[in-house]
Amino acid sequence: MKKEVKDQIIETISAQLAQYPNFYVTDISGLNAGQTVKLRRACFQEGIKLNVVKNTLFAHVIKGMENEEIKSILDVLKGNTAIMYSESPNGPAKLIKNIQKDLGGKPELKGAYVQECAFIGADRLEELCSIKSKEELIADIVALLQAPARNVISALQNAGGNTIAGLVKTLSEKEEK
């Protein structure tokens, strides 16, 4: 491979890493053409970009980064490597878990860099699946913030035409629960 081509590939990988905050390093070796098409289609539907890369070129990009956490991914760059880039922290993990049943255990997770943390090994797949996305975390926070307001509204509705003393008693009973 000519140096110009290598430089262009390195530049492309660097651009992908800058664009997508999360990436998964996987092994898709052994998939036939039909299975590969199925995997690529599933990735496209989930908004995941899948690229097969040469380990040496990907390692060159990672070594050039100043982030020490991301450099732990270098240990998994052996054999065939495909990178799944994603905006969602858990999207590729869920896709891998779901599609492994249909594709005979592939793609196999080698490692991931998600939310500025490195995860090494296929045994971390369940942990990666349980990571919540930004939208899920915001929804949880909103639900927690709305809970006290719902209690007050419920107490007001239950108190109806009762006196203030009855309303205070109803509110204190709700707090004790």
JSON list of C-alpha atoms in Angstrom, two decimals:
[
{"chain": "A", "resi": 1, "resn": "MET", "atom": "CA", "xyz": [0.00, 0.00, 0.00]},
{"chain": "A", "resi": 2, "resn": "LYS", "atom": "CA", "xyz": [1.37, 3.41, -0.95]},
{"chain": "A", "resi": 3, "resn": "LYS", "atom": "CA", "xyz": [2.15, 5.99, 1.72]},
{"chain": "A", "resi": 4, "resn": "GLU", "atom": "CA", "xyz": [-0.43, 8.42, 0.26]},
{"chain": "A", "resi": 5, "resn": "VAL", "atom": "CA", "xyz": [-3.18, 5.81, 0.59]},
{"chain": "A", "resi": 6, "resn": "LYS", "atom": "CA", "xyz": [-2.13, 5.01, 4.16]},
{"chain": "A", "resi": 7, "resn": "ASP", "atom": "CA", "xyz": [-2.13, 8.71, 5.05]},
{"chain": "A", "resi": 8, "resn": "GLN", "atom": "CA", "xyz": [-5.60, 9.10, 3.58]},
{"chain": "A", "resi": 9, "resn": "ILE", "atom": "CA", "xyz": [-6.91, 6.12, 5.58]},
{"chain": "A", "resi": 10, "resn": "ILE", "atom": "CA", "xyz": [-5.33, 7.45, 8.78]},
{"chain": "A", "resi": 11, "resn": "GLU", "atom": "CA", "xyz": [-6.93, 10.83, 8.13]},
{"chain": "A", "resi": 12, "resn": "THR", "atom": "CA", "xyz": [-10.33, 9.18, 7.58]},
{"chain": "A", "resi": 13, "resn": "ILE", "atom": "CA", "xyz": [-10.07, 7.17, 10.81]},
{"chain": "A", "resi": 14, "resn": "SER", "atom": "CA", "xyz": [-9.04, 10.31, 12.72]},
{"chain": "A", "resi": 15, "resn": "ALA", "atom": "CA", "xyz": [-12.02, 12.19, 11.32]},
{"chain": "A", "resi": 16, "resn": "GLN", "atom": "CA", "xyz": [-14.38, 9.37, 12.35]},
{"chain": "A", "resi": 17, "resn": "LEU", "atom": "CA", "xyz": [-12.99, 9.38, 15.89]},
{"chain": "A", "resi": 18, "resn": "ALA", "atom": "CA", "xyz": [-13.43, 13.15, 16.07]},
{"chain": "A", "resi": 19, "resn": "GLN", "atom": "CA", "xyz": [-17.01, 12.93, 14.76]},
{"chain": "A", "resi": 20, "resn": "TYR", "atom": "CA", "xyz": [-18.24, 10.04, 16.89]},
{"chain": "A", "resi": 21, "resn": "PRO", "atom": "CA", "xyz": [-17.63, 10.05, 20.66]},
{"chain": "A", "resi": 22, "resn": "ASN", "atom": "CA", "xyz": [-18.13, 6.28, 21.03]},
{"chain": "A", "resi": 23, "resn": "PHE", "atom": "CA", "xyz": [-16.62, 3.38, 19.14]},
{"chain": "A", "resi": 24, "resn": "TYR", "atom": "CA", "xyz": [-16.56, -0.39, 19.46]},
{"chain": "A", "resi": 25, "resn": "VAL", "atom": "CA", "xyz": [-13.72, -2.64, 18.26]},
{"chain": "A", "resi": 26, "resn": "THR", "atom": "CA", "xyz": [-15.14, -5.92, 16.97]},
{"chain": "A", "resi": 27, "resn": "ASP", "atom": "CA", "xyz": [-14.14, -9.10, 15.16]},
{"chain": "A", "resi": 28, "resn": "ILE", "atom": "CA", "xyz": [-16.36, -9.95, 12.19]},
{"chain": "A", "resi": 29, "resn": "SER", "atom": "CA", "xyz": [-14.11, -12.58, 10.64]},
{"chain": "A", "resi": 30, "resn": "GLY", "atom": "CA", "xyz": [-15.83, -15.70, 9.41]},
{"chain": "A", "resi": 31, "resn": "LEU", "atom": "CA", "xyz": [-18.99, -13.96, 8.23]},
{"chain": "A", "resi": 32, "resn": "ASN", "atom": "CA", "xyz": [-20.08, -14.81, 4.71]},
{"chain": "A", "resi": 33, "resn": "ALA", "atom": "CA", "xyz": [-21.31, -12.16, 2.26]},
{"chain": "A", "resi": 34, "resn": "GLY", "atom": "CA", "xyz": [-24.97, -12.52, 3.24]},
{"chain": "A", "resi": 35, "resn": "GLN", "atom": "CA", "xyz": [-24.21, -12.24, 6.94]},
{"chain": "A", "resi": 36, "resn": "THR", "atom": "CA", "xyz": [-22.00, -9.22, 6.34]},
{"chain": "A", "resi": 37, "resn": "VAL", "atom": "CA", "xyz": [-24.77, -7.51, 4.38]},
{"chain": "A", "resi": 38, "resn": "LYS", "atom": "CA", "xyz": [-27.21, -8.26, 7.21]},
{"chain": "A", "resi": 39, "resn": "LEU", "atom": "CA", "xyz": [-24.79, -6.77, 9.76]},
{"chain": "A", "resi": 40, "resn": "ARG", "atom": "CA", "xyz": [-24.16, -3.66, 7.67]},
{"chain": "A", "resi": 41, "resn": "ARG", "atom": "CA", "xyz": [-27.91, -3.17, 7.12]},
{"chain": "A", "resi": 42, "resn": "ALA", "atom": "CA", "xyz": [-28.58, -3.47, 10.86]},
{"chain": "A", "resi": 43, "resn": "CYS", "atom": "CA", "xyz": [-25.80, -0.96, 11.57]},
{"chain": "A", "resi": 44, "resn": "PHE", "atom": "CA", "xyz": [-27.23, 1.48, 9.02]},
{"chain": "A", "resi": 45, "resn": "GLN", "atom": "CA", "xyz": [-30.72, 1.22, 10.54]},
{"chain": "A", "resi": 46, "resn": "GLU", "atom": "CA", "xyz": [-29.33, 1.98, 14.00]},
{"chain": "A", "resi": 47, "resn": "GLY", "atom": "CA", "xyz": [-27.19, 4.92, 12.85]},
{"chain": "A", "resi": 48, "resn": "ILE", "atom": "CA", "xyz": [-23.94, 3.04, 13.41]},
{"chain": "A", "resi": 49, "resn": "LYS", "atom": "CA", "xyz": [-21.05, 3.38, 11.00]},
{"chain": "A", "resi": 50, "resn": "LEU", "atom": "CA", "xyz": [-19.12, 0.13, 10.42]},
{"chain": "A", "resi": 51, "resn": "ASN", "atom": "CA", "xyz": [-15.60, 0.14, 8.95]},
{"chain": "A", "resi": 52, "resn": "VAL", "atom": "CA", "xyz": [-13.10, -2.68, 8.58]},
{"chain": "A", "resi": 53, "resn": "VAL", "atom": "CA", "xyz": [-9.62, -1.34, 9.37]},
{"chain": "A", "resi": 54, "resn": "LYS", "atom": "CA", "xyz": [-6.02, -2.47, 9.35]},
{"chain": "A", "resi": 55, "resn": "ASN", "atom": "CA", "xyz": [-4.77, -2.82, 12.91]},
{"chain": "A", "resi": 56, "resn": "THR", "atom": "CA", "xyz": [-1.50, -1.01, 12.20]},
{"chain": "A", "resi": 57, "resn": "LEU", "atom": "CA", "xyz": [-3.26, 2.05, 10.75]},
{"chain": "A", "resi": 58, "resn": "PHE", "atom": "CA", "xyz": [-5.82, 2.19, 13.57]},
{"chain": "A", "resi": 59, "resn": "ALA", "atom": "CA", "xyz": [-3.02, 1.78, 16.13]},
{"chain": "A", "resi": 60, "resn": "HIS", "atom": "CA", "xyz": [-1.13, 4.65, 14.48]},
{"chain": "A", "resi": 61, "resn": "VAL", "atom": "CA", "xyz": [-4.17, 6.92, 14.96]},
{"chain": "A", "resi": 62, "resn": "ILE", "atom": "CA", "xyz": [-4.64, 5.91, 18.60]},
{"chain": "A", "resi": 63, "resn": "LYS", "atom": "CA", "xyz": [-0.95, 6.36, 19.42]},
{"chain": "A", "resi": 64, "resn": "GLY", "atom": "CA", "xyz": [-1.15, 9.88, 18.02]},
{"chain": "A", "resi": 65, "resn": "MET", "atom": "CA", "xyz": [-3.88, 10.83, 20.46]},
{"chain": "A", "resi": 66, "resn": "GLU", "atom": "CA", "xyz": [-3.12, 12.44, 23.81]},
{"chain": "A", "resi": 67, "resn": "ASN", "atom": "CA", "xyz": [-5.82, 10.49, 25.66]},
{"chain": "A", "resi": 68, "resn": "GLU", "atom": "CA", "xyz": [-4.21, 7.77, 27.79]},
{"chain": "A", "resi": 69, "resn": "GLU", "atom": "CA", "xyz": [-7.50, 5.94, 28.39]},
{"chain": "A", "resi": 70, "resn": "ILE", "atom": "CA", "xyz": [-8.05, 5.36, 24.68]},
{"chain": "A", "resi": 71, "resn": "LYS", "atom": "CA", "xyz": [-4.56, 3.88, 24.32]},
{"chain": "A", "resi": 72, "resn": "SER", "atom": "CA", "xyz": [-5.63, 0.81, 26.32]},
{"chain": "A", "resi": 73, "resn": "ILE", "atom": "CA", "xyz": [-7.57, -0.22, 23.19]},
{"chain": "A", "resi": 74, "resn": "LEU", "atom": "CA", "xyz": [-4.21, -0.99, 21.52]},
{"chain": "A", "resi": 75, "resn": "ASP", "atom": "CA", "xyz": [-4.06, -4.32, 23.36]},
{"chain": "A", "resi": 76, "resn": "VAL", "atom": "CA", "xyz": [-7.08, -5.71, 21.47]},
{"chain": "A", "resi": 77, "resn": "LEU", "atom": "CA", "xyz": [-5.86, -4.87, 17.97]},
{"chain": "A", "resi": 78, "resn": "LYS", "atom": "CA", "xyz": [-5.10, -8.42, 16.87]},
{"chain": "A", "resi": 79, "resn": "GLY", "atom": "CA", "xyz": [-6.64, -10.40, 14.04]},
{"chain": "A", "resi": 80, "resn": "ASN", "atom": "CA", "xyz": [-9.42, -8.97, 11.90]},
{"chain": "A", "resi": 81, "resn": "THR", "atom": "CA", "xyz": [-10.83, -5.70, 13.20]},
{"chain": "A", "resi": 82, "resn": "ALA", "atom": "CA", "xyz": [-13.97, -3.75, 12.42]},
{"chain": "A", "resi": 83, "resn": "ILE", "atom": "CA", "xyz": [-14.86, -0.48, 14.11]},
{"chain": "A", "resi": 84, "resn": "MET", "atom": "CA", "xyz": [-18.43, 0.52, 14.95]},
{"chain": "A", "resi": 85, "resn": "TYR", "atom": "CA", "xyz": [-18.75, 4.29, 15.37]},
{"chain": "A", "resi": 86, "resn": "SER", "atom": "CA", "xyz": [-21.83, 5.66, 17.13]},
{"chain": "A", "resi": 87, "resn": "GLU", "atom": "CA", "xyz": [-23.38, 8.71, 18.76]},
{"chain": "A", "resi": 88, "resn": "SER", "atom": "CA", "xyz": [-25.23, 6.41, 21.17]},
{"chain": "A", "resi": 89, "resn": "PRO", "atom": "CA", "xyz": [-23.12, 4.88, 23.94]},
{"chain": "A", "resi": 90, "resn": "ASN", "atom": "CA", "xyz": [-25.09, 1.64, 24.10]},
{"chain": "A", "resi": 91, "resn": "GLY", "atom": "CA", "xyz": [-26.41, 1.30, 20.53]},
{"chain": "A", "resi": 92, "resn": "PRO", "atom": "CA", "xyz": [-23.61, -0.88, 19.15]},
{"chain": "A", "resi": 93, "resn": "ALA", "atom": "CA", "xyz": [-23.60, -3.07, 22.27]},
{"chain": "A", "resi": 94, "resn": "LYS", "atom": "CA", "xyz": [-27.32, -3.77, 21.93]},
{"chain": "A", "resi": 95, "resn": "LEU", "atom": "CA", "xyz": [-26.92, -4.41, 18.20]},
{"chain": "A", "resi": 96, "resn": "ILE", "atom": "CA", "xyz": [-24.03, -6.83, 18.80]},
{"chain": "A", "resi": 97, "resn": "LYS", "atom": "CA", "xyz": [-26.00, -8.70, 21.47]},
{"chain": "A", "resi": 98, "resn": "ASN", "atom": "CA", "xyz": [-29.11, -8.99, 19.29]},
{"chain": "A", "resi": 99, "resn": "ILE", "atom": "CA", "xyz": [-27.41, -9.92, 16.03]},
{"chain": "A", "resi": 100, "resn": "GLN", "atom": "CA", "xyz": [-24.98, -12.47, 17.51]},
{"chain": "A", "resi": 101, "resn": "LYS", "atom": "CA", "xyz": [-27.85, -14.97, 17.73]},
{"chain": "A", "resi": 102, "resn": "ASP", "atom": "CA", "xyz": [-28.42, -14.77, 13.97]},
{"chain": "A", "resi": 103, "resn": "LEU", "atom": "CA", "xyz": [-24.76, -14.63, 12.93]},
{"chain": "A", "resi": 104, "resn": "GLY", "atom": "CA", "xyz": [-23.28, -17.46, 14.98]},
{"chain": "A", "resi": 105, "resn": "GLY", "atom": "CA", "xyz": [-21.63, -15.42, 17.74]},
{"chain": "A", "resi": 106, "resn": "LYS", "atom": "CA", "xyz": [-20.28, -12.68, 15.47]},
{"chain": "A", "resi": 107, "resn": "PRO", "atom": "CA", "xyz": [-19.51, -9.83, 15.68]},
{"chain": "A", "resi": 108, "resn": "GLU", "atom": "CA", "xyz": [-17.42, -10.47, 18.75]},
{"chain": "A", "resi": 109, "resn": "LEU", "atom": "CA", "xyz": [-16.63, -7.52, 20.98]},
{"chain": "A", "resi": 110, "resn": "LYS", "atom": "CA", "xyz": [-12.91, -6.93, 21.50]},
{"chain": "A", "resi": 111, "resn": "GLY", "atom": "CA", "xyz": [-13.15, -3.58, 23.23]},
{"chain": "A", "resi": 112, "resn": "ALA", "atom": "CA", "xyz": [-14.92, -0.24, 23.27]},
{"chain": "A", "resi": 113, "resn": "TYR", "atom": "CA", "xyz": [-14.34, 3.39, 24.06]},
{"chain": "A", "resi": 114, "resn": "VAL", "atom": "CA", "xyz": [-17.60, 4.77, 25.44]},
{"chain": "A", "resi": 115, "resn": "GLN", "atom": "CA", "xyz": [-18.21, 8.03, 27.30]},
{"chain": "A", "resi": 116, "resn": "GLU", "atom": "CA", "xyz": [-14.48, 8.58, 27.75]},
{"chain": "A", "resi": 117, "resn": "CYS", "atom": "CA", "xyz": [-13.91, 5.12, 29.29]},
{"chain": "A", "resi": 118, "resn": "ALA", "atom": "CA", "xyz": [-12.27, 2.08, 27.74]},
{"chain": "A", "resi": 119, "resn": "PHE", "atom": "CA", "xyz": [-13.88, -1.34, 28.05]},
{"chain": "A", "resi": 120, "resn": "ILE", "atom": "CA", "xyz": [-11.76, -4.37, 27.14]},
{"chain": "A", "resi": 121, "resn": "GLY", "atom": "CA", "xyz": [-13.06, -7.86, 26.42]},
{"chain": "A", "resi": 122, "resn": "ALA", "atom": "CA", "xyz": [-16.20, -9.60, 25.24]},
{"chain": "A", "resi": 123, "resn": "ASP", "atom": "CA", "xyz": [-17.31, -10.11, 28.85]},
{"chain": "A", "resi": 124, "resn": "ARG", "atom": "CA", "xyz": [-18.05, -6.36, 29.10]},
{"chain": "A", "resi": 125, "resn": "LEU", "atom": "CA", "xyz": [-20.92, -6.55, 26.56]},
{"chain": "A", "resi": 126, "resn": "GLU", "atom": "CA", "xyz": [-23.67, -6.75, 29.20]},
{"chain": "A", "resi": 127, "resn": "GLU", "atom": "CA", "xyz": [-22.20, -3.77, 31.03]},
{"chain": "A", "resi": 128, "resn": "LEU", "atom": "CA", "xyz": [-22.09, -1.77, 27.81]},
{"chain": "A", "resi": 129, "resn": "CYS", "atom": "CA", "xyz": [-25.71, -2.67, 27.00]},
{"chain": "A", "resi": 130, "resn": "SER", "atom": "CA", "xyz": [-26.84, -1.25, 30.34]},
{"chain": "A", "resi": 131, "resn": "ILE", "atom": "CA", "xyz": [-25.22, 2.16, 29.82]},
{"chain": "A", "resi": 132, "resn": "LYS", "atom": "CA", "xyz": [-27.91, 4.80, 29.45]},
{"chain": "A", "resi": 133, "resn": "SER", "atom": "CA", "xyz": [-27.91, 7.30, 26.63]},
{"chain": "A", "resi": 134, "resn": "LYS", "atom": "CA", "xyz": [-28.04, 11.03, 27.27]},
{"chain": "A", "resi": 135, "resn": "GLU", "atom": "CA", "xyz": [-31.75, 11.12, 26.42]},
{"chain": "A", "resi": 136, "resn": "GLU", "atom": "CA", "xyz": [-32.51, 8.27, 28.85]},
{"chain": "A", "resi": 137, "resn": "LEU", "atom": "CA", "xyz": [-30.62, 10.03, 31.65]},
{"chain": "A", "resi": 138, "resn": "ILE", "atom": "CA", "xyz": [-32.48, 13.30, 31.00]},
{"chain": "A", "resi": 139, "resn": "ALA", "atom": "CA", "xyz": [-35.81, 11.44, 31.09]},
{"chain": "A", "resi": 140, "resn": "ASP", "atom": "CA", "xyz": [-34.86, 9.85, 34.44]},
{"chain": "A", "resi": 141, "resn": "ILE", "atom": "CA", "xyz": [-33.90, 13.23, 35.91]},
{"chain": "A", "resi": 142, "resn": "VAL", "atom": "CA", "xyz": [-37.12, 14.85, 34.69]},
{"chain": "A", "resi": 143, "resn": "ALA", "atom": "CA", "xyz": [-39.16, 12.02, 36.22]},
{"chain": "A", "resi": 144, "resn": "LEU", "atom": "CA", "xyz": [-37.34, 12.47, 39.55]},
{"chain": "A", "resi": 145, "resn": "LEU", "atom": "CA", "xyz": [-37.94, 16.22, 39.50]},
{"chain": "A", "resi": 146, "resn": "GLN", "atom": "CA", "xyz": [-41.65, 15.79, 38.69]},
{"chain": "A", "resi": 147, "resn": "ALA", "atom": "CA", "xyz": [-42.32, 13.31, 41.51]},
{"chain": "A", "resi": 148, "resn": "PRO", "atom": "CA", "xyz": [-42.60, 15.91, 44.35]},
{"chain": "A", "resi": 149, "resn": "ALA", "atom": "CA", "xyz": [-44.89, 18.10, 42.23]},
{"chain": "A", "resi": 150, "resn": "ARG", "atom": "CA", "xyz": [-47.14, 15.11, 41.53]},
{"chain": "A", "resi": 151, "resn": "ASN", "atom": "CA", "xyz": [-47.37, 14.40, 45.26]},
{"chain": "A", "resi": 152, "resn": "VAL", "atom": "CA", "xyz": [-48.50, 17.98, 45.98]},
{"chain": "A", "resi": 153, "resn": "ILE", "atom": "CA", "xyz": [-51.06, 17.92, 43.16]},
{"chain": "A", "resi": 154, "resn": "SER", "atom": "CA", "xyz": [-52.36, 14.55, 44.31]},
{"chain": "A", "resi": 155, "resn": "ALA", "atom": "CA", "xyz": [-52.68, 15.79, 47.88]},
{"chain": "A", "resi": 156, "resn": "LEU", "atom": "CA", "xyz": [-54.55, 18.89, 46.71]},
{"chain": "A", "resi": 157, "resn": "GLN", "atom": "CA", "xyz": [-56.94, 16.81, 44.65]},
{"chain": "A", "resi": 158, "resn": "ASN", "atom": "CA", "xyz": [-57.54, 14.36, 47.51]},
{"chain": "A", "resi": 159, "resn": "ALA", "atom": "CA", "xyz": [-58.07, 17.16, 50.02]},
{"chain": "A", "resi": 160, "resn": "GLY", "atom": "CA", "xyz": [-60.80, 18.64, 47.83]},
{"chain": "A", "resi": 161, "resn": "GLY", "atom": "CA", "xyz": [-62.83, 21.04, 49.95]},
{"chain": "A", "resi": 162, "resn": "ASN", "atom": "CA", "xyz": [-61.20, 20.08, 53.24]},
{"chain": "A", "resi": 163, "resn": "THR", "atom": "CA", "xyz": [-59.61, 22.55, 55.59]},
{"chain": "A", "resi": 164, "resn": "ILE", "atom": "CA", "xyz": [-55.94, 23.54, 55.58]},
{"chain": "A", "resi": 165, "resn": "ALA", "atom": "CA", "xyz": [-55.36, 21.21, 58.55]},
{"chain": "A", "resi": 166, "resn": "GLY", "atom": "CA", "xyz": [-56.69, 18.29, 56.51]},
{"chain": "A", "resi": 167, "resn": "LEU", "atom": "CA", "xyz": [-54.44, 19.23, 53.60]},
{"chain": "A", "resi": 168, "resn": "VAL", "atom": "CA", "xyz": [-51.34, 19.39, 55.83]},
{"chain": "A", "resi": 169, "resn": "LYS", "atom": "CA", "xyz": [-52.25, 16.02, 57.36]},
{"chain": "A", "resi": 170, "resn": "THR", "atom": "CA", "xyz": [-52.65, 14.47, 53.88]},
{"chain": "A", "resi": 171, "resn": "LEU", "atom": "CA", "xyz": [-49.28, 15.87, 52.76]},
{"chain": "A", "resi": 172, "resn": "SER", "atom": "CA", "xyz": [-47.48, 14.61, 55.87]},
{"chain": "A", "resi": 173, "resn": "GLU", "atom": "CA", "xyz": [-48.98, 11.14, 55.37]},
{"chain": "A", "resi": 174, "resn": "LYS", "atom": "CA", "xyz": [-47.67, 11.10, 51.77]},
{"chain": "A", "resi": 175, "resn": "GLU", "atom": "CA", "xyz": [-44.18, 12.09, 52.93]},
{"chain": "A", "resi": 176, "resn": "GLU", "atom": "CA", "xyz": [-44.08, 9.25, 55.47]},
{"chain": "A", "resi": 177, "resn": "LYS", "atom": "CA", "xyz": [-44.75, 6.69, 52.74]}
]
